[in-house]
């Protein structure tokens, strides 16, 4: 997969050189390129913004500069992603869908956002998909943090990136659609708190059941909306009795 990120703060994306995403890049599993939007400016001051039509506070990012950048980067089969507080919710299902694609281009806005005609124009471009997405109901100062989240959430789903793909199933918001169960390690007692006995029993069946029950109880307590969203076949008779 190739991912192009366009931003006026390229250094914000430096964490993507580290850890899991960094390893995926080194292994050739992810071709990630970060671009400075100002490389597509045409004036001495490398201007990317201007005042908003209709008045109001702040500045808006210019469509012409974004147009030159995106014309260079977008191709047949590209998916243009625009982080914005007004977008559709980015979820694990979104990440799973994006992980099957070949080319993502993430446009990181700043100021009051990117001129709306940019999304409108590229949505009409043959072979290009455009998605405006929100990370959650809070406001950031720009799209770079959203880009970091998106790239990590997608990259970790690419084949070969995480050591044990089975771990992707049981994690929160994974295929099971539940929050993940609590995890423990040595020492068996810490701060006068013991690890649940069942986890020391070596009885794999009981351990699996306990973990499933914990995931259900946690989900019911913290995210009942996720339980409501489960398909009927995702809960067995024991689950319903828990
Ligand atoms: N979920 C979420 C996205 C954003 C966001 C995304 C892009 C820009 C550009 C200027 N401010 C922005 C904020 N805030 N919260």
Short mmCIF file of N, CA, C and O and ligand atoms in Angstrom, two decimals, residues 83-85 109-111 134-136 138-143, ligand 1:
data_model
loop_
_atom_site.label_atom_id
_atom_site.label_comp_id
_atom_site.label_asym_id
_atom_site.label_seq_id
_atom_site.Cartn_x
_atom_site.Cartn_y
_atom_site.Cartn_z
N UNK A 83 -9.45 14.60 6.77
CA UNK A 83 -9.90 14.68 8.17
C UNK A 83 -10.60 16.02 8.41
O UNK A 83 -10.11 17.06 7.96
N UNK A 84 -11.74 15.98 9.11
CA UNK A 84 -12.49 17.20 9.42
C UNK A 84 -13.47 16.90 10.56
O UNK A 84 -13.98 15.78 10.64
N UNK A 85 -13.72 17.88 11.45
CA UNK A 85 -14.69 17.63 12.52
C UNK A 85 -16.09 17.34 11.96
O UNK A 85 -16.93 16.76 12.64
N UNK A 109 -5.70 19.44 6.71
CA UNK A 109 -6.08 20.84 6.74
C UNK A 109 -5.52 21.53 7.96
O UNK A 109 -5.07 20.89 8.91
N UNK A 110 -5.51 22.86 7.88
CA UNK A 110 -5.17 23.70 9.03
C UNK A 110 -6.09 24.91 8.97
O UNK A 110 -7.01 24.96 8.14
N UNK A 111 -5.86 25.89 9.84
CA UNK A 111 -6.68 27.10 9.89
C UNK A 111 -8.15 26.72 10.09
O UNK A 111 -8.46 25.86 10.90
N UNK A 134 -14.16 12.11 10.47
CA UNK A 134 -13.91 12.67 11.80
C UNK A 134 -13.37 11.57 12.72
O UNK A 134 -13.84 10.44 12.66
N UNK A 135 -12.41 11.92 13.53
CA UNK A 135 -11.87 10.97 14.51
C UNK A 135 -12.81 10.83 15.70
O UNK A 135 -12.79 9.84 16.40
N UNK A 136 -13.57 11.86 15.97
CA UNK A 136 -14.43 11.85 17.15
C UNK A 136 -14.96 13.25 17.39
O UNK A 136 -14.55 14.20 16.72
N UNK A 138 -14.63 15.99 18.94
CA UNK A 138 -13.80 16.99 19.61
C UNK A 138 -13.04 17.70 18.49
O UNK A 138 -12.91 17.15 17.38
N UNK A 139 -12.53 18.89 18.75
CA UNK A 139 -11.92 19.67 17.68
C UNK A 139 -10.40 19.78 17.87
O UNK A 139 -9.95 20.16 18.96
N UNK A 140 -9.67 19.39 16.85
CA UNK A 140 -8.22 19.52 16.86
C UNK A 140 -7.83 20.81 16.12
O UNK A 140 -8.70 21.48 15.55
N UNK A 141 -6.54 21.11 16.07
CA UNK A 141 -6.11 22.32 15.37
C UNK A 141 -5.78 22.07 13.90
O UNK A 141 -5.48 22.99 13.15
N UNK A 142 -5.80 20.79 13.52
CA UNK A 142 -5.46 20.47 12.14
C UNK A 142 -5.62 18.98 11.91
O UNK A 142 -5.94 18.22 12.83
N UNK A 143 -5.38 18.56 10.70
CA UNK A 143 -5.61 17.17 10.33
C UNK A 143 -4.45 16.22 10.60
O UNK A 143 -4.59 15.01 10.42
N1 LIG B 1 -12.15 14.66 14.51
C1 LIG B 1 -11.53 15.88 14.27
C2 LIG B 1 -10.92 16.32 13.07
C3 LIG B 1 -10.47 17.59 13.34
C4 LIG B 1 -9.82 18.54 12.41
C5 LIG B 1 -9.39 18.13 11.16
C6 LIG B 1 -8.83 19.04 10.27
C7 LIG B 1 -8.69 20.39 10.65
C8 LIG B 1 -8.20 21.55 10.01
C9 LIG B 1 -8.34 22.60 10.89
N2 LIG B 1 -8.91 22.13 12.06
C10 LIG B 1 -9.13 20.78 11.91
C11 LIG B 1 -9.70 19.88 12.81
N3 LIG B 1 -10.78 17.91 14.60
N4 LIG B 1 -11.43 16.85 15.16
#
